[in-house]
Amino acid sequence: NTHKTLIATINNTLVRFRQNLHSSKEDSVNASRQSWFIEAEFAVLKYLIDMRHVQLLDSALLMDFAFSLIGRLSVGHEMMAFFIFSQDDLFSIPDVLNDTESMTSHT
């Protein structure tokens, strides 16, 4: 529960920060500032991915966080993308069809 709260707090803070960036009067945000922010998010995501095996973190929350970050990666962030996409279990989808079939066969 503590980890869910931590992830939710981080995610809410990131959303508010991104909204402030987009609502600023400037048309573009400084590229180095954007890159720093992406790198900071990646560091948090990497830490949470490393800890999920120890703390049994909710994979759905990590997926949301990863997808949010992937959508903002740009040139120069290739190693981050490589690391994120190499996390096979982060992107695994439960086999709902087989679960449904096995449930109906038992009734």
Tab-separated table of C-alpha atoms in Angstrom:
chain	number	residue	atom	x	y	z
A	1	ASN	CA	0.000	0.000	0.000
A	2	THR	CA	2.846	2.383	0.794
A	3	HIS	CA	4.373	1.740	-2.630
A	4	LYS	CA	1.074	2.404	-4.406
A	5	THR	CA	0.811	5.691	-2.544
A	6	LEU	CA	4.392	6.573	-3.481
A	7	ILE	CA	3.828	5.785	-7.166
A	8	ALA	CA	0.522	7.678	-7.178
A	9	THR	CA	2.169	10.706	-5.547
A	10	ILE	CA	5.034	10.656	-8.044
A	11	ASN	CA	2.628	10.269	-10.947
A	12	ASN	CA	0.361	13.108	-9.742
A	13	THR	CA	3.349	15.395	-9.269
A	14	LEU	CA	4.620	14.580	-12.752
A	15	VAL	CA	1.195	15.214	-14.298
A	16	ARG	CA	0.913	18.605	-12.570
A	17	PHE	CA	4.440	19.527	-13.687
A	18	ARG	CA	3.694	18.560	-17.293
A	19	GLN	CA	0.444	20.567	-17.232
A	20	ASN	CA	2.358	23.602	-15.974
A	21	LEU	CA	4.882	23.181	-18.771
A	22	HIS	CA	2.139	23.103	-21.396
A	23	SER	CA	0.186	25.977	-19.886
A	24	SER	CA	3.167	28.321	-19.820
A	25	LYS	CA	3.130	31.321	-22.126
A	26	GLU	CA	6.217	30.111	-23.939
A	27	ASP	CA	5.612	28.048	-27.061
A	28	SER	CA	8.455	25.709	-26.340
A	29	VAL	CA	10.101	24.526	-23.174
A	30	ASN	CA	13.858	24.595	-22.965
A	31	ALA	CA	15.065	21.302	-24.476
A	32	SER	CA	17.666	20.727	-21.766
A	33	ARG	CA	15.002	21.204	-19.087
A	34	GLN	CA	12.723	18.683	-20.814
A	35	SER	CA	15.572	16.220	-21.146
A	36	TRP	CA	16.521	16.605	-17.488
A	37	PHE	CA	12.919	15.973	-16.467
A	38	ILE	CA	12.720	12.843	-18.645
A	39	GLU	CA	16.001	11.577	-17.190
A	40	ALA	CA	14.701	12.144	-13.654
A	41	GLU	CA	11.502	10.227	-14.449
A	42	PHE	CA	13.566	7.429	-15.958
A	43	ALA	CA	15.661	7.206	-12.772
A	44	VAL	CA	12.473	6.860	-10.701
A	45	LEU	CA	11.053	4.263	-13.098
A	46	LYS	CA	14.297	2.264	-13.104
A	47	TYR	CA	14.377	2.268	-9.312
A	48	LEU	CA	10.756	1.114	-9.114
A	49	ILE	CA	11.394	-1.621	-11.689
A	50	ASP	CA	14.397	-2.810	-9.702
A	51	MET	CA	12.345	-2.778	-6.489
A	52	ARG	CA	9.221	-4.496	-7.868
A	53	HIS	CA	10.803	-7.933	-7.426
A	54	VAL	CA	11.597	-7.163	-3.793
A	55	GLN	CA	8.477	-5.204	-2.870
A	56	LEU	CA	5.931	-6.817	-5.227
A	57	LEU	CA	4.870	-3.523	-6.781
A	58	ASP	CA	1.741	-3.331	-8.911
A	59	SER	CA	2.753	-3.936	-12.533
A	60	ALA	CA	-0.213	-1.947	-13.882
A	61	LEU	CA	1.043	1.203	-12.173
A	62	LEU	CA	4.543	0.633	-13.510
A	63	MET	CA	3.133	0.075	-17.015
A	64	ASP	CA	1.258	3.396	-16.856
A	65	PHE	CA	4.401	5.148	-15.685
A	66	ALA	CA	6.504	3.501	-18.417
A	67	PHE	CA	4.022	4.309	-21.203
A	68	SER	CA	3.845	7.913	-20.059
A	69	LEU	CA	7.615	8.170	-20.201
A	70	ILE	CA	7.972	6.333	-23.536
A	71	GLY	CA	5.599	8.819	-25.144
A	72	ARG	CA	7.965	11.679	-24.357
A	73	LEU	CA	11.328	10.134	-25.239
A	74	SER	CA	13.211	11.819	-28.039
A	75	VAL	CA	16.552	11.731	-29.808
A	76	GLY	CA	19.262	11.017	-27.273
A	77	HIS	CA	17.068	8.827	-25.089
A	78	GLU	CA	17.703	5.594	-26.989
A	79	MET	CA	19.317	3.787	-24.043
A	80	MET	CA	16.348	4.626	-21.848
A	81	ALA	CA	13.999	3.231	-24.478
A	82	PHE	CA	16.154	0.118	-24.789
A	83	PHE	CA	16.055	-0.466	-21.036
A	84	ILE	CA	12.298	0.082	-20.790
A	85	PHE	CA	11.468	-2.129	-23.775
A	86	SER	CA	13.777	-4.863	-22.480
A	87	GLN	CA	11.520	-5.289	-19.432
A	88	ASP	CA	9.421	-8.103	-20.930
A	89	ASP	CA	7.335	-8.714	-17.834
A	90	LEU	CA	6.459	-5.018	-17.659
A	91	PHE	CA	4.622	-5.332	-20.974
A	92	SER	CA	3.104	-8.777	-20.527
A	93	ILE	CA	-0.639	-8.961	-20.894
A	94	PRO	CA	-2.523	-11.522	-18.808
A	95	ASP	CA	-4.008	-14.359	-20.802
A	96	VAL	CA	-7.639	-13.434	-20.152
A	97	LEU	CA	-9.022	-15.624	-22.944
A	98	ASN	CA	-7.551	-18.836	-21.501
A	99	ASP	CA	-8.636	-17.836	-17.992
A	100	THR	CA	-12.194	-17.294	-19.257
A	101	GLU	CA	-12.241	-20.619	-21.121
A	102	SER	CA	-10.980	-22.529	-18.092
A	103	MET	CA	-13.611	-20.874	-15.890
A	104	THR	CA	-16.449	-21.806	-18.250
A	105	SER	CA	-15.236	-25.384	-18.620
A	106	HIS	CA	-15.434	-25.879	-14.840
A	107	THR	CA	-19.082	-24.835	-14.617
